[in-house]
Amino acid sequence: MLARLKARLSGRPDSEHEQAILRVIIVFVVFVYFLSPLYANGIDNPTTLFAARIAVSLVLGCAVIILLTIICWPGRSVARRFIGMLLDLGATSYGMA
């Protein structure tokens, strides 16, 4: 199954799938960190902790959806790239706020 998936993605004319895979990996690492006591112990306000966990969960869900759409419809998509950029910029801006 992984070989078939790799063959399907390797024929793509661009690197959109690589960006989507990196997005999922990076957001997953942040997701695990936000769920850890290491992060939770540094947050005084439980509402802030809850909001951060919800936000990273939503970003992870969107990142997975983008990757799945690339797998299902591997052709070029300007809209999908734009949504990915908005997701990256929005998540980064929210995280820095």
C-alpha angles and dihedrals in degrees: 000000000000090000090053091048091048091050091049093051097040090065092062116117093220140037098248091118091054090053091049092050091049090048092054093047095048094045091046090055090050089046092054090047092051090052093049125097087235089071097033094054091059094055118084099184115066090203090059091049091049093047092049092049093048092048095050090046091054092047091049091050092050091047091053091048091052091050092048092051089053090052093047097040107024097178123108115282123185091189092054091050091049092050090049091052091048089050092050094046094042094049092047092048092048091048092051094048 
